[in-house]
Amino acid sequence: MRTQEKTEQPDDAAAGGEAPVTVIIADDDPMICQTMALILQDYSRGRIRVLDTCADGVQAVAAAERDHPDVMLMDIDMPAMDGIEATDRVRHVSPGTHVLILTSLSPQRTVERAVEMGAEGFVSKTDAPQTIIERILAVRDGEPQFNQAAQRQLLDDMASTRLNAREDEARGMLDSLPERERETVILAAQGMSNQEIAERMFISERTVKAHLSSASERLSMNRVQLARLVERAGR
């Protein structure tokens, strides 16, 4: 863990009577930590003070618990503990700390997972210094900070989650049927006639009709709806 020197800041913030926003930077690349610290200290005109930099998630959690910064910039891919898990732990040990994910990419599910763990936005390592500073100041004031790419990814992740939930729900409904009824419904959904199902399952057509009727009553669905259920379940 590399503690930043408490260098004197320009007194723009002090002149306004407002204490600077305290920040901790967590990234396993020392060049990123150094560059980001310089950007925040040299371009913020005294509005931001970097307390510390950390090389992994474990250090980040310990630093948050010790210093309780206003904002933490958290990289995702770090050793010992990744930024997603570290975000969750930071929110427990320092509830007042706002976490911004520090990243150059937004892999699928990253945005949604980060939000679930308590992150309040994203900062790109390639953003202009003023943009990074504005995001830090805004998130300290309770304004979530998601750029267009992160917003788009979040919407995509949520849509994917809804689809997965619908699939899980459909599978659960199918699995609630007795085995022979379930098999009959799946074969019917594949377009087989009652006669073909009977031959396939070595039962009578009357039994096929009874299985389908029973499944319809159990799930309150007609044959077309049962076929859609099988489709949603991926069977």
PDB file of C-alpha atoms in Angstrom:
ATOM      1  CA  MET A   1       0.000   0.000   0.000  1.00  0.00           C
ATOM      2  CA  ARG A   2       1.474   3.306  -1.065  1.00  0.00           C
ATOM      3  CA  THR A   3       0.307   6.336   0.880  1.00  0.00           C
ATOM      4  CA  GLN A   4       0.300   9.587  -1.039  1.00  0.00           C
ATOM      5  CA  GLU A   5       2.239  12.518   0.318  1.00  0.00           C
ATOM      6  CA  LYS A   6       0.025  15.133   1.845  1.00  0.00           C
ATOM      7  CA  THR A   7       1.070  17.861  -0.571  1.00  0.00           C
ATOM      8  CA  GLU A   8      -0.336  21.337  -0.228  1.00  0.00           C
ATOM      9  CA  GLN A   9      -3.349  21.916  -2.427  1.00  0.00           C
ATOM     10  CA  PRO A  10      -4.461  25.175  -4.030  1.00  0.00           C
ATOM     11  CA  ASP A  11      -6.916  26.834  -1.708  1.00  0.00           C
ATOM     12  CA  ASP A  12      -9.885  27.138  -4.091  1.00  0.00           C
ATOM     13  CA  ALA A  13     -11.839  24.585  -2.036  1.00  0.00           C
ATOM     14  CA  ALA A  14     -10.773  26.127   1.262  1.00  0.00           C
ATOM     15  CA  ALA A  15     -11.768  29.561   0.007  1.00  0.00           C
ATOM     16  CA  GLY A  16     -15.258  28.251  -0.589  1.00  0.00           C
ATOM     17  CA  GLY A  17     -15.361  26.829   2.904  1.00  0.00           C
ATOM     18  CA  GLU A  18     -15.778  23.264   1.638  1.00  0.00           C
ATOM     19  CA  ALA A  19     -13.451  20.431   2.617  1.00  0.00           C
ATOM     20  CA  PRO A  20     -11.883  18.536  -0.307  1.00  0.00           C
ATOM     21  CA  VAL A  21     -13.363  15.207  -1.365  1.00  0.00           C
ATOM     22  CA  THR A  22     -11.152  12.414  -0.047  1.00  0.00           C
ATOM     23  CA  VAL A  23     -10.330   9.593  -2.459  1.00  0.00           C
ATOM     24  CA  ILE A  24      -8.575   6.221  -2.380  1.00  0.00           C
ATOM     25  CA  ILE A  25      -7.462   4.605  -5.649  1.00  0.00           C
ATOM     26  CA  ALA A  26      -7.322   0.816  -5.989  1.00  0.00           C
ATOM     27  CA  ASP A  27      -5.568  -0.647  -9.047  1.00  0.00           C
ATOM     28  CA  ASP A  28      -2.903  -3.331  -9.394  1.00  0.00           C
ATOM     29  CA  ASP A  29      -1.054  -1.254 -12.000  1.00  0.00           C
ATOM     30  CA  PRO A  30       1.190   1.219 -10.119  1.00  0.00           C
ATOM     31  CA  MET A  31       1.348   3.481 -13.190  1.00  0.00           C
ATOM     32  CA  ILE A  32      -2.445   3.802 -13.207  1.00  0.00           C
ATOM     33  CA  CYS A  33      -2.443   4.639  -9.502  1.00  0.00           C
ATOM     34  CA  GLN A  34       0.290   7.241  -9.918  1.00  0.00           C
ATOM     35  CA  THR A  35      -1.265   8.799 -13.012  1.00  0.00           C
ATOM     36  CA  MET A  36      -4.732   8.955 -11.512  1.00  0.00           C
ATOM     37  CA  ALA A  37      -3.413  10.454  -8.263  1.00  0.00           C
ATOM     38  CA  LEU A  38      -1.539  13.160 -10.181  1.00  0.00           C
ATOM     39  CA  ILE A  39      -4.598  13.944 -12.281  1.00  0.00           C
ATOM     40  CA  LEU A  40      -6.815  14.323  -9.238  1.00  0.00           C
ATOM     41  CA  GLN A  41      -4.336  16.398  -7.269  1.00  0.00           C
ATOM     42  CA  ASP A  42      -3.107  18.609 -10.112  1.00  0.00           C
ATOM     43  CA  TYR A  43      -6.385  19.262 -11.957  1.00  0.00           C
ATOM     44  CA  SER A  44      -8.969  19.433  -9.194  1.00  0.00           C
ATOM     45  CA  ARG A  45      -7.889  22.852  -7.858  1.00  0.00           C
ATOM     46  CA  GLY A  46      -7.964  21.624  -4.289  1.00  0.00           C
ATOM     47  CA  ARG A  47     -11.385  20.007  -4.511  1.00  0.00           C
ATOM     48  CA  ILE A  48      -9.990  16.448  -4.243  1.00  0.00           C
ATOM     49  CA  ARG A  49      -7.385  14.956  -1.917  1.00  0.00           C
ATOM     50  CA  VAL A  50      -5.947  11.489  -2.566  1.00  0.00           C
ATOM     51  CA  LEU A  51      -5.453   9.651   0.727  1.00  0.00           C
ATOM     52  CA  ASP A  52      -3.945   6.415  -0.503  1.00  0.00           C
ATOM     53  CA  THR A  53      -3.433   3.981  -3.388  1.00  0.00           C
ATOM     54  CA  CYS A  54      -3.899   0.219  -3.139  1.00  0.00           C
ATOM     55  CA  ALA A  55      -2.649  -2.675  -5.246  1.00  0.00           C
ATOM     56  CA  ASP A  56      -5.460  -5.170  -4.613  1.00  0.00           C
ATOM     57  CA  GLY A  57      -8.938  -5.589  -3.182  1.00  0.00           C
ATOM     58  CA  VAL A  58      -7.759  -6.683   0.260  1.00  0.00           C
ATOM     59  CA  GLN A  59      -5.707  -3.510   0.659  1.00  0.00           C
ATOM     60  CA  ALA A  60      -8.623  -1.459  -0.629  1.00  0.00           C
ATOM     61  CA  VAL A  61     -11.000  -2.823   2.017  1.00  0.00           C
ATOM     62  CA  ALA A  62      -8.445  -2.257   4.781  1.00  0.00           C
ATOM     63  CA  ALA A  63      -7.782   1.306   3.606  1.00  0.00           C
ATOM     64  CA  ALA A  64     -11.499   2.084   3.442  1.00  0.00           C
ATOM     65  CA  GLU A  65     -12.021   0.767   6.960  1.00  0.00           C
ATOM     66  CA  ARG A  66      -9.096   2.834   8.239  1.00  0.00           C
ATOM     67  CA  ASP A  67      -9.615   6.130   6.392  1.00  0.00           C
ATOM     68  CA  HIS A  68     -13.322   6.149   5.428  1.00  0.00           C
ATOM     69  CA  PRO A  69     -12.808   8.089   2.174  1.00  0.00           C
ATOM     70  CA  ASP A  70     -15.632   9.942   0.490  1.00  0.00           C
ATOM     71  CA  VAL A  71     -14.980   8.111  -2.783  1.00  0.00           C
ATOM     72  CA  MET A  72     -13.044   5.012  -3.814  1.00  0.00           C
ATOM     73  CA  LEU A  73     -11.932   4.375  -7.395  1.00  0.00           C
ATOM     74  CA  MET A  74     -11.959   0.602  -7.702  1.00  0.00           C
ATOM     75  CA  ASP A  75     -10.376  -1.416 -10.502  1.00  0.00           C
ATOM     76  CA  ILE A  76     -12.102  -4.705 -11.308  1.00  0.00           C
ATOM     77  CA  ASP A  77      -9.334  -7.138 -12.208  1.00  0.00           C
ATOM     78  CA  MET A  78      -7.018  -7.229  -9.179  1.00  0.00           C
ATOM     79  CA  PRO A  79      -5.179 -10.013  -7.315  1.00  0.00           C
ATOM     80  CA  ALA A  80      -6.156 -11.355  -3.878  1.00  0.00           C
ATOM     81  CA  MET A  81      -9.700  -9.963  -4.233  1.00  0.00           C
ATOM     82  CA  ASP A  82     -11.337  -8.524  -7.338  1.00  0.00           C
ATOM     83  CA  GLY A  83     -12.982  -5.127  -7.404  1.00  0.00           C
ATOM     84  CA  ILE A  84     -16.532  -6.494  -7.388  1.00  0.00           C
ATOM     85  CA  GLU A  85     -16.100  -8.377  -4.113  1.00  0.00           C
ATOM     86  CA  ALA A  86     -14.017  -5.553  -2.665  1.00  0.00           C
ATOM     87  CA  THR A  87     -16.811  -3.100  -3.472  1.00  0.00           C
ATOM     88  CA  ASP A  88     -19.258  -5.183  -1.473  1.00  0.00           C
ATOM     89  CA  ARG A  89     -16.898  -5.319   1.514  1.00  0.00           C
ATOM     90  CA  VAL A  90     -16.056  -1.621   1.355  1.00  0.00           C
ATOM     91  CA  ARG A  91     -19.757  -0.800   1.514  1.00  0.00           C
ATOM     92  CA  HIS A  92     -19.926  -2.804   4.755  1.00  0.00           C
ATOM     93  CA  VAL A  93     -16.829  -1.460   6.492  1.00  0.00           C
ATOM     94  CA  SER A  94     -17.344   2.128   5.317  1.00  0.00           C
ATOM     95  CA  PRO A  95     -21.025   2.707   4.429  1.00  0.00           C
ATOM     96  CA  GLY A  96     -20.438   6.384   3.677  1.00  0.00           C
ATOM     97  CA  THR A  97     -17.894   5.646   0.943  1.00  0.00           C
ATOM     98  CA  HIS A  98     -19.104   5.970  -2.648  1.00  0.00           C
ATOM     99  CA  VAL A  99     -17.480   3.448  -5.002  1.00  0.00           C
ATOM    100  CA  LEU A 100     -16.772   4.222  -8.646  1.00  0.00           C
ATOM    101  CA  ILE A 101     -15.515   1.334 -10.757  1.00  0.00           C
ATOM    102  CA  LEU A 102     -12.264   2.310 -12.456  1.00  0.00           C
ATOM    103  CA  THR A 103     -12.033   0.494 -15.757  1.00  0.00           C
ATOM    104  CA  SER A 104     -11.107   0.663 -19.419  1.00  0.00           C
ATOM    105  CA  LEU A 105     -13.654  -1.997 -20.446  1.00  0.00           C
ATOM    106  CA  SER A 106     -17.157  -3.059 -19.463  1.00  0.00           C
ATOM    107  CA  PRO A 107     -17.260  -6.860 -19.825  1.00  0.00           C
ATOM    108  CA  GLN A 108     -20.699  -8.449 -19.966  1.00  0.00           C
ATOM    109  CA  ARG A 109     -22.383  -8.596 -16.550  1.00  0.00           C
ATOM    110  CA  THR A 110     -19.714  -6.349 -15.001  1.00  0.00           C
ATOM    111  CA  VAL A 111     -22.001  -3.339 -14.715  1.00  0.00           C
ATOM    112  CA  GLU A 112     -24.922  -5.220 -13.205  1.00  0.00           C
ATOM    113  CA  ARG A 113     -22.702  -7.154 -10.786  1.00  0.00           C
ATOM    114  CA  ALA A 114     -20.961  -3.963  -9.689  1.00  0.00           C
ATOM    115  CA  VAL A 115     -24.264  -2.194  -9.083  1.00  0.00           C
ATOM    116  CA  GLU A 116     -25.563  -5.167  -7.092  1.00  0.00           C
ATOM    117  CA  MET A 117     -22.494  -4.896  -4.848  1.00  0.00           C
ATOM    118  CA  GLY A 118     -23.022  -1.176  -4.243  1.00  0.00           C
ATOM    119  CA  ALA A 119     -21.034   0.634  -6.964  1.00  0.00           C
ATOM    120  CA  GLU A 120     -22.541   3.959  -7.954  1.00  0.00           C
ATOM    121  CA  GLY A 121     -20.938   4.432 -11.338  1.00  0.00           C
ATOM    122  CA  PHE A 122     -17.984   3.947 -13.649  1.00  0.00           C
ATOM    123  CA  VAL A 123     -14.926   6.009 -14.465  1.00  0.00           C
ATOM    124  CA  SER A 124     -12.944   5.151 -17.563  1.00  0.00           C
ATOM    125  CA  LYS A 125      -9.164   5.231 -17.306  1.00  0.00           C
ATOM    126  CA  THR A 126      -9.193   7.019 -20.666  1.00  0.00           C
ATOM    127  CA  ASP A 127     -11.631   9.770 -19.667  1.00  0.00           C
ATOM    128  CA  ALA A 128     -10.418  13.354 -19.753  1.00  0.00           C
ATOM    129  CA  PRO A 129      -9.127  14.603 -16.353  1.00  0.00           C
ATOM    130  CA  GLN A 130     -12.002  17.042 -15.955  1.00  0.00           C
ATOM    131  CA  THR A 131     -14.555  14.296 -16.659  1.00  0.00           C
ATOM    132  CA  ILE A 132     -13.025  12.055 -13.989  1.00  0.00           C
ATOM    133  CA  ILE A 133     -13.012  14.906 -11.485  1.00  0.00           C
ATOM    134  CA  GLU A 134     -16.619  15.837 -12.245  1.00  0.00           C
ATOM    135  CA  ARG A 135     -17.741  12.235 -11.776  1.00  0.00           C
ATOM    136  CA  ILE A 136     -15.997  12.000  -8.412  1.00  0.00           C
ATOM    137  CA  LEU A 137     -17.496  15.252  -7.170  1.00  0.00           C
ATOM    138  CA  ALA A 138     -20.961  14.309  -8.413  1.00  0.00           C
ATOM    139  CA  VAL A 139     -20.980  10.813  -6.898  1.00  0.00           C
ATOM    140  CA  ARG A 140     -19.905  12.275  -3.556  1.00  0.00           C
ATOM    141  CA  ASP A 141     -23.077  14.372  -3.759  1.00  0.00           C
ATOM    142  CA  GLY A 142     -25.171  11.245  -4.343  1.00  0.00           C
ATOM    143  CA  GLU A 143     -25.486  11.365  -8.134  1.00  0.00           C
ATOM    144  CA  PRO A 144     -24.873   7.968  -9.834  1.00  0.00           C
ATOM    145  CA  GLN A 145     -22.263   8.203 -12.586  1.00  0.00           C
ATOM    146  CA  PHE A 146     -22.832   5.947 -15.595  1.00  0.00           C
ATOM    147  CA  ASN A 147     -21.549   6.866 -19.027  1.00  0.00           C
ATOM    148  CA  GLN A 148     -23.506   5.839 -22.129  1.00  0.00           C
ATOM    149  CA  ALA A 149     -21.546   2.608 -22.583  1.00  0.00           C
ATOM    150  CA  ALA A 150     -22.164   1.568 -18.968  1.00  0.00           C
ATOM    151  CA  GLN A 151     -25.866   2.465 -19.195  1.00  0.00           C
ATOM    152  CA  ARG A 152     -26.223   0.433 -22.377  1.00  0.00           C
ATOM    153  CA  GLN A 153     -24.429  -2.530 -20.795  1.00  0.00           C
ATOM    154  CA  LEU A 154     -26.613  -2.303 -17.691  1.00  0.00           C
ATOM    155  CA  LEU A 155     -29.782  -2.404 -19.805  1.00  0.00           C
ATOM    156  CA  ASP A 156     -28.429  -5.371 -21.786  1.00  0.00           C
ATOM    157  CA  ASP A 157     -27.523  -7.190 -18.558  1.00  0.00           C
ATOM    158  CA  MET A 158     -30.959  -6.542 -17.076  1.00  0.00           C
ATOM    159  CA  ALA A 159     -32.644  -7.830 -20.252  1.00  0.00           C
ATOM    160  CA  SER A 160     -30.482 -10.946 -20.133  1.00  0.00           C
ATOM    161  CA  THR A 161     -31.354 -11.447 -16.469  1.00  0.00           C
ATOM    162  CA  ARG A 162     -35.072 -11.185 -17.242  1.00  0.00           C
ATOM    163  CA  LEU A 163     -34.734 -13.773 -20.028  1.00  0.00           C
ATOM    164  CA  ASN A 164     -32.840 -16.119 -17.726  1.00  0.00           C
ATOM    165  CA  ALA A 165     -35.468 -15.635 -15.022  1.00  0.00           C
ATOM    166  CA  ARG A 166     -38.251 -16.475 -17.487  1.00  0.00           C
ATOM    167  CA  GLU A 167     -36.362 -19.594 -18.589  1.00  0.00           C
ATOM    168  CA  ASP A 168     -35.832 -20.694 -14.979  1.00  0.00           C
ATOM    169  CA  GLU A 169     -39.504 -20.084 -14.215  1.00  0.00           C
ATOM    170  CA  ALA A 170     -40.594 -22.133 -17.234  1.00  0.00           C
ATOM    171  CA  ARG A 171     -38.289 -25.003 -16.288  1.00  0.00           C
ATOM    172  CA  GLY A 172     -39.625 -24.944 -12.754  1.00  0.00           C
ATOM    173  CA  MET A 173     -43.207 -25.199 -14.027  1.00  0.00           C
ATOM    174  CA  LEU A 174     -42.348 -28.103 -16.321  1.00  0.00           C
ATOM    175  CA  ASP A 175     -40.445 -29.876 -13.578  1.00  0.00           C
ATOM    176  CA  SER A 176     -43.486 -29.602 -11.318  1.00  0.00           C
ATOM    177  CA  LEU A 177     -45.328 -32.038 -13.605  1.00  0.00           C
ATOM    178  CA  PRO A 178     -45.125 -35.789 -13.058  1.00  0.00           C
ATOM    179  CA  GLU A 179     -42.455 -37.345 -15.258  1.00  0.00           C
ATOM    180  CA  ARG A 180     -44.797 -39.004 -17.788  1.00  0.00           C
ATOM    181  CA  GLU A 181     -46.956 -35.896 -18.111  1.00  0.00           C
ATOM    182  CA  ARG A 182     -43.858 -33.767 -18.631  1.00  0.00           C
ATOM    183  CA  GLU A 183     -42.548 -36.121 -21.316  1.00  0.00           C
ATOM    184  CA  THR A 184     -45.913 -36.052 -23.095  1.00  0.00           C
ATOM    185  CA  VAL A 185     -46.047 -32.243 -23.047  1.00  0.00           C
ATOM    186  CA  ILE A 186     -42.498 -31.945 -24.428  1.00  0.00           C
ATOM    187  CA  LEU A 187     -43.191 -34.390 -27.263  1.00  0.00           C
ATOM    188  CA  ALA A 188     -46.439 -32.584 -28.104  1.00  0.00           C
ATOM    189  CA  ALA A 189     -44.554 -29.292 -28.201  1.00  0.00           C
ATOM    190  CA  GLN A 190     -42.171 -30.826 -30.716  1.00  0.00           C
ATOM    191  CA  GLY A 191     -45.137 -31.213 -33.084  1.00  0.00           C
ATOM    192  CA  MET A 192     -45.874 -34.904 -32.591  1.00  0.00           C
ATOM    193  CA  SER A 193     -49.439 -36.114 -32.965  1.00  0.00           C
ATOM    194  CA  ASN A 194     -51.159 -38.025 -30.195  1.00  0.00           C
ATOM    195  CA  GLN A 195     -50.628 -41.242 -32.156  1.00  0.00           C
ATOM    196  CA  GLU A 196     -46.905 -40.543 -32.594  1.00  0.00           C
ATOM    197  CA  ILE A 197     -46.538 -39.745 -28.896  1.00  0.00           C
ATOM    198  CA  ALA A 198     -48.372 -42.962 -28.008  1.00  0.00           C
ATOM    199  CA  GLU A 199     -46.029 -45.015 -30.181  1.00  0.00           C
ATOM    200  CA  ARG A 200     -42.971 -43.242 -28.799  1.00  0.00           C
ATOM    201  CA  MET A 201     -43.976 -43.726 -25.148  1.00  0.00           C
ATOM    202  CA  PHE A 202     -45.558 -47.177 -25.604  1.00  0.00           C
ATOM    203  CA  ILE A 203     -48.891 -46.012 -24.259  1.00  0.00           C
ATOM    204  CA  SER A 204     -52.380 -45.597 -25.708  1.00  0.00           C
ATOM    205  CA  GLU A 205     -53.640 -42.430 -27.378  1.00  0.00           C
ATOM    206  CA  ARG A 206     -56.229 -42.239 -24.622  1.00  0.00           C
ATOM    207  CA  THR A 207     -53.423 -42.084 -22.049  1.00  0.00           C
ATOM    208  CA  VAL A 208     -51.667 -39.385 -24.096  1.00  0.00           C
ATOM    209  CA  LYS A 209     -54.843 -37.299 -24.033  1.00  0.00           C
ATOM    210  CA  ALA A 210     -55.179 -37.882 -20.287  1.00  0.00           C
ATOM    211  CA  HIS A 211     -51.593 -36.762 -19.650  1.00  0.00           C
ATOM    212  CA  LEU A 212     -52.067 -33.596 -21.716  1.00  0.00           C
ATOM    213  CA  SER A 213     -55.387 -32.830 -20.058  1.00  0.00           C
ATOM    214  CA  SER A 214     -53.916 -33.315 -16.592  1.00  0.00           C
ATOM    215  CA  ALA A 215     -50.895 -31.093 -17.399  1.00  0.00           C
ATOM    216  CA  SER A 216     -53.222 -28.396 -18.737  1.00  0.00           C
ATOM    217  CA  GLU A 217     -55.250 -28.459 -15.539  1.00  0.00           C
ATOM    218  CA  ARG A 218     -52.188 -28.400 -13.288  1.00  0.00           C
ATOM    219  CA  LEU A 219     -50.630 -25.398 -15.053  1.00  0.00           C
ATOM    220  CA  SER A 220     -53.886 -23.737 -16.205  1.00  0.00           C
ATOM    221  CA  MET A 221     -52.626 -23.730 -19.800  1.00  0.00           C
ATOM    222  CA  ASN A 222     -54.020 -24.943 -23.098  1.00  0.00           C
ATOM    223  CA  ARG A 223     -51.953 -27.009 -25.546  1.00  0.00           C
ATOM    224  CA  VAL A 224     -50.588 -23.970 -27.357  1.00  0.00           C
ATOM    225  CA  GLN A 225     -49.522 -22.361 -24.079  1.00  0.00           C
ATOM    226  CA  LEU A 226     -47.875 -25.624 -23.008  1.00  0.00           C
ATOM    227  CA  ALA A 227     -45.875 -25.606 -26.242  1.00  0.00           C
ATOM    228  CA  ARG A 228     -44.732 -22.027 -25.547  1.00  0.00           C
ATOM    229  CA  LEU A 229     -43.765 -23.047 -22.020  1.00  0.00           C
ATOM    230  CA  VAL A 230     -41.568 -25.826 -23.384  1.00  0.00           C
ATOM    231  CA  GLU A 231     -39.995 -23.372 -25.833  1.00  0.00           C
ATOM    232  CA  ARG A 232     -39.218 -20.885 -23.049  1.00  0.00           C
ATOM    233  CA  ALA A 233     -37.709 -23.637 -20.942  1.00  0.00           C
ATOM    234  CA  GLY A 234     -35.355 -24.577 -23.772  1.00  0.00           C
ATOM    235  CA  ARG A 235     -36.528 -28.198 -23.763  1.00  0.00           C
TER     236      ARG A 235
END
